[in-house]
Amino acid sequence: MKKIAMWGAACWAVLAVAGVASAGTLEDVKTNGILKCGVTTGNAGFSAPDEKGEWEGFDVDLCRAVAAAVLGDPTKVQFTPLSAKDRFPALQSGEIDILSRQTTWVLSREASLGFLFGAVTYYDGQGFLINSKKMPDVTSALGLSGATICLLAGTTTELNLADYFKANNLEYSPLVFEKIEEAKSAYDSGRCDVYSDDQSNLYSARLSLSAPAEHAVLPEIISKEPLGPVVRQGDDRWFNIVKWTHFAMVQAEEFGITQANVEEMKTSPNPEVKRLLGMEADAKLGTDLGLTEDWVVRIVKAVGNYGEVFDRNIGSGSPLKIARGLNGLWTDHGLQYAMPVR
């Protein structure tokens, strides 16, 4: 018992040191000249290396935006591919500065794990992918009783799945994998009948299957999956930078500020646009964040506004062609709503 108590005290000591170490993430990033970003092990549209080995995707661009705001250079990012199981220890230990890896905002991850979610960058929900050629009569998740279902370990997917099948008196057999690639491969080879994950992941997974046209995403959404970047608690300045980076990109879209016209928009007579772009007299919003006053200009020049990032990676300009839906601006009846930059 004494050894257990000593071990527990040591663990708490390590966590306390980690908390202290995280208190100056902005200064650490500036000193190191690099932002350490945790991403998936490979998920097309969100975070995956291209044919040249360069990371690209919706979540990748969030990290590039933060690097542009903090370091003035969107290329100053070190990407660390992480499984669902490894992502939280990597953030807790300080191996990464920010986790931008399709992670669901839930109470326990803030209350017990000591994290903070910067914002909801993508509103998602869990769904089901089936081979409609092998299961032609299944048009609803309610027809999946008895199915073997592939899913990822260490995610909210497991609990959501259990709750849904229990509530509907359905039976199923879970086949759990640590990595996305493993789950997709098992599903594609027929080891399981269904692949269940966030619906955005299902559209991405379908692209990599041997016969994509044979597979269909069922209409049911069985959960709320608000996804966004995650940071450690105890560092309010860093939390604010990550949070307001997202809001700045959303606000830029609302104002019609793009990569192509951001320099021109700096001369706009609109006081809100001038304030956002750091052109207001006696501007100090950037300074208050610990950045330069042109931090939003840097972001938009680097990756574009929220809509540009969405369309390029997962929307109409991408192979995924995911509709904006809930991720549209509030002015278009979506949920993306930036807090006022003032």
PDB file of N, CA and C in Angstrom, residues 106 108-109 126 151-167 172 174 176 196 222-223 225:
ATOM      1  N   VAL A 106     -16.177  16.725 -25.293  1.00  0.00           N
ATOM      2  CA  VAL A 106     -17.070  16.149 -24.281  1.00  0.00           C
ATOM      3  C   VAL A 106     -16.596  16.583 -22.895  1.00  0.00           C
ATOM      4  N   SER A 108     -15.932  15.009 -20.055  1.00  0.00           N
ATOM      5  CA  SER A 108     -14.881  14.272 -19.351  1.00  0.00           C
ATOM      6  C   SER A 108     -13.480  14.665 -19.813  1.00  0.00           C
ATOM      7  N   ARG A 109     -13.337  15.040 -21.066  1.00  0.00           N
ATOM      8  CA  ARG A 109     -12.011  15.371 -21.575  1.00  0.00           C
ATOM      9  C   ARG A 109     -11.518  16.717 -21.036  1.00  0.00           C
ATOM     10  N   GLN A 126     -21.936  10.685 -35.608  1.00  0.00           N
ATOM     11  CA  GLN A 126     -21.548   9.317 -35.950  1.00  0.00           C
ATOM     12  C   GLN A 126     -22.546   8.667 -36.897  1.00  0.00           C
ATOM     13  N   LEU A 151     -14.662  -0.383 -35.803  1.00  0.00           N
ATOM     14  CA  LEU A 151     -14.596   0.931 -35.184  1.00  0.00           C
ATOM     15  C   LEU A 151     -13.237   1.123 -34.527  1.00  0.00           C
ATOM     16  N   LEU A 152     -12.974   2.359 -34.105  1.00  0.00           N
ATOM     17  CA  LEU A 152     -11.684   2.701 -33.511  1.00  0.00           C
ATOM     18  C   LEU A 152     -11.736   2.662 -31.990  1.00  0.00           C
ATOM     19  N   ALA A 153     -10.634   2.193 -31.399  1.00  0.00           N
ATOM     20  CA  ALA A 153     -10.511   2.166 -29.944  1.00  0.00           C
ATOM     21  C   ALA A 153     -10.208   3.565 -29.417  1.00  0.00           C
ATOM     22  N   GLY A 154     -10.578   3.812 -28.170  1.00  0.00           N
ATOM     23  CA  GLY A 154     -10.244   5.076 -27.517  1.00  0.00           C
ATOM     24  C   GLY A 154     -11.010   6.265 -28.035  1.00  0.00           C
ATOM     25  N   THR A 155     -12.199   6.029 -28.613  1.00  0.00           N
ATOM     26  CA  THR A 155     -13.002   7.119 -29.158  1.00  0.00           C
ATOM     27  C   THR A 155     -14.397   7.096 -28.547  1.00  0.00           C
ATOM     28  N   THR A 156     -15.156   8.163 -28.795  1.00  0.00           N
ATOM     29  CA  THR A 156     -16.544   8.208 -28.338  1.00  0.00           C
ATOM     30  C   THR A 156     -17.409   7.255 -29.156  1.00  0.00           C
ATOM     31  N   THR A 157     -16.887   6.773 -30.278  1.00  0.00           N
ATOM     32  CA  THR A 157     -17.633   5.883 -31.167  1.00  0.00           C
ATOM     33  C   THR A 157     -18.107   4.624 -30.448  1.00  0.00           C
ATOM     34  N   GLU A 158     -17.257   4.047 -29.610  1.00  0.00           N
ATOM     35  CA  GLU A 158     -17.596   2.801 -28.920  1.00  0.00           C
ATOM     36  C   GLU A 158     -18.827   2.973 -28.024  1.00  0.00           C
ATOM     37  N   LEU A 159     -18.832   4.032 -27.217  1.00  0.00           N
ATOM     38  CA  LEU A 159     -19.952   4.266 -26.302  1.00  0.00           C
ATOM     39  C   LEU A 159     -21.223   4.604 -27.070  1.00  0.00           C
ATOM     40  N   ASN A 160     -21.110   5.457 -28.092  1.00  0.00           N
ATOM     41  CA  ASN A 160     -22.284   5.824 -28.882  1.00  0.00           C
ATOM     42  C   ASN A 160     -22.927   4.599 -29.513  1.00  0.00           C
ATOM     43  N   LEU A 161     -22.085   3.725 -30.035  1.00  0.00           N
ATOM     44  CA  LEU A 161     -22.562   2.519 -30.705  1.00  0.00           C
ATOM     45  C   LEU A 161     -23.308   1.617 -29.714  1.00  0.00           C
ATOM     46  N   ALA A 162     -22.706   1.413 -28.551  1.00  0.00           N
ATOM     47  CA  ALA A 162     -23.327   0.578 -27.529  1.00  0.00           C
ATOM     48  C   ALA A 162     -24.676   1.146 -27.098  1.00  0.00           C
ATOM     49  N   ASP A 163     -24.730   2.454 -26.898  1.00  0.00           N
ATOM     50  CA  ASP A 163     -25.971   3.105 -26.478  1.00  0.00           C
ATOM     51  C   ASP A 163     -27.059   2.961 -27.541  1.00  0.00           C
ATOM     52  N   TYR A 164     -26.696   3.179 -28.804  1.00  0.00           N
ATOM     53  CA  TYR A 164     -27.675   3.144 -29.885  1.00  0.00           C
ATOM     54  C   TYR A 164     -28.262   1.743 -30.055  1.00  0.00           C
ATOM     55  N   PHE A 165     -27.405   0.736 -30.080  1.00  0.00           N
ATOM     56  CA  PHE A 165     -27.892  -0.631 -30.288  1.00  0.00           C
ATOM     57  C   PHE A 165     -28.697  -1.133 -29.085  1.00  0.00           C
ATOM     58  N   LYS A 166     -28.299  -0.745 -27.883  1.00  0.00           N
ATOM     59  CA  LYS A 166     -29.055  -1.137 -26.700  1.00  0.00           C
ATOM     60  C   LYS A 166     -30.425  -0.474 -26.686  1.00  0.00           C
ATOM     61  N   ALA A 167     -30.467   0.818 -27.023  1.00  0.00           N
ATOM     62  CA  ALA A 167     -31.726   1.559 -27.019  1.00  0.00           C
ATOM     63  C   ALA A 167     -32.714   1.006 -28.036  1.00  0.00           C
ATOM     64  N   TYR A 172     -25.026  -6.650 -32.017  1.00  0.00           N
ATOM     65  CA  TYR A 172     -23.918  -6.419 -32.940  1.00  0.00           C
ATOM     66  C   TYR A 172     -22.639  -6.971 -32.339  1.00  0.00           C
ATOM     67  N   PRO A 174     -18.652  -5.962 -32.128  1.00  0.00           N
ATOM     68  CA  PRO A 174     -17.647  -4.938 -32.430  1.00  0.00           C
ATOM     69  C   PRO A 174     -16.300  -5.549 -32.811  1.00  0.00           C
ATOM     70  N   VAL A 176     -12.651  -3.951 -32.991  1.00  0.00           N
ATOM     71  CA  VAL A 176     -12.014  -2.681 -32.622  1.00  0.00           C
ATOM     72  C   VAL A 176     -10.557  -2.628 -33.074  1.00  0.00           C
ATOM     73  N   SER A 196     -18.247   2.087 -38.637  1.00  0.00           N
ATOM     74  CA  SER A 196     -18.910   3.185 -37.944  1.00  0.00           C
ATOM     75  C   SER A 196     -17.879   4.177 -37.423  1.00  0.00           C
ATOM     76  N   ILE A 222     -26.264   9.234 -35.202  1.00  0.00           N
ATOM     77  CA  ILE A 222     -26.670   8.745 -33.884  1.00  0.00           C
ATOM     78  C   ILE A 222     -26.038   9.508 -32.721  1.00  0.00           C
ATOM     79  N   SER A 223     -25.294  10.567 -33.028  1.00  0.00           N
ATOM     80  CA  SER A 223     -24.649  11.290 -31.934  1.00  0.00           C
ATOM     81  C   SER A 223     -24.331  12.717 -32.357  1.00  0.00           C
ATOM     82  N   GLU A 225     -21.213  15.158 -32.515  1.00  0.00           N
ATOM     83  CA  GLU A 225     -19.748  15.102 -32.484  1.00  0.00           C
ATOM     84  C   GLU A 225     -19.165  16.474 -32.834  1.00  0.00           C
TER      85      GLU A 225
END
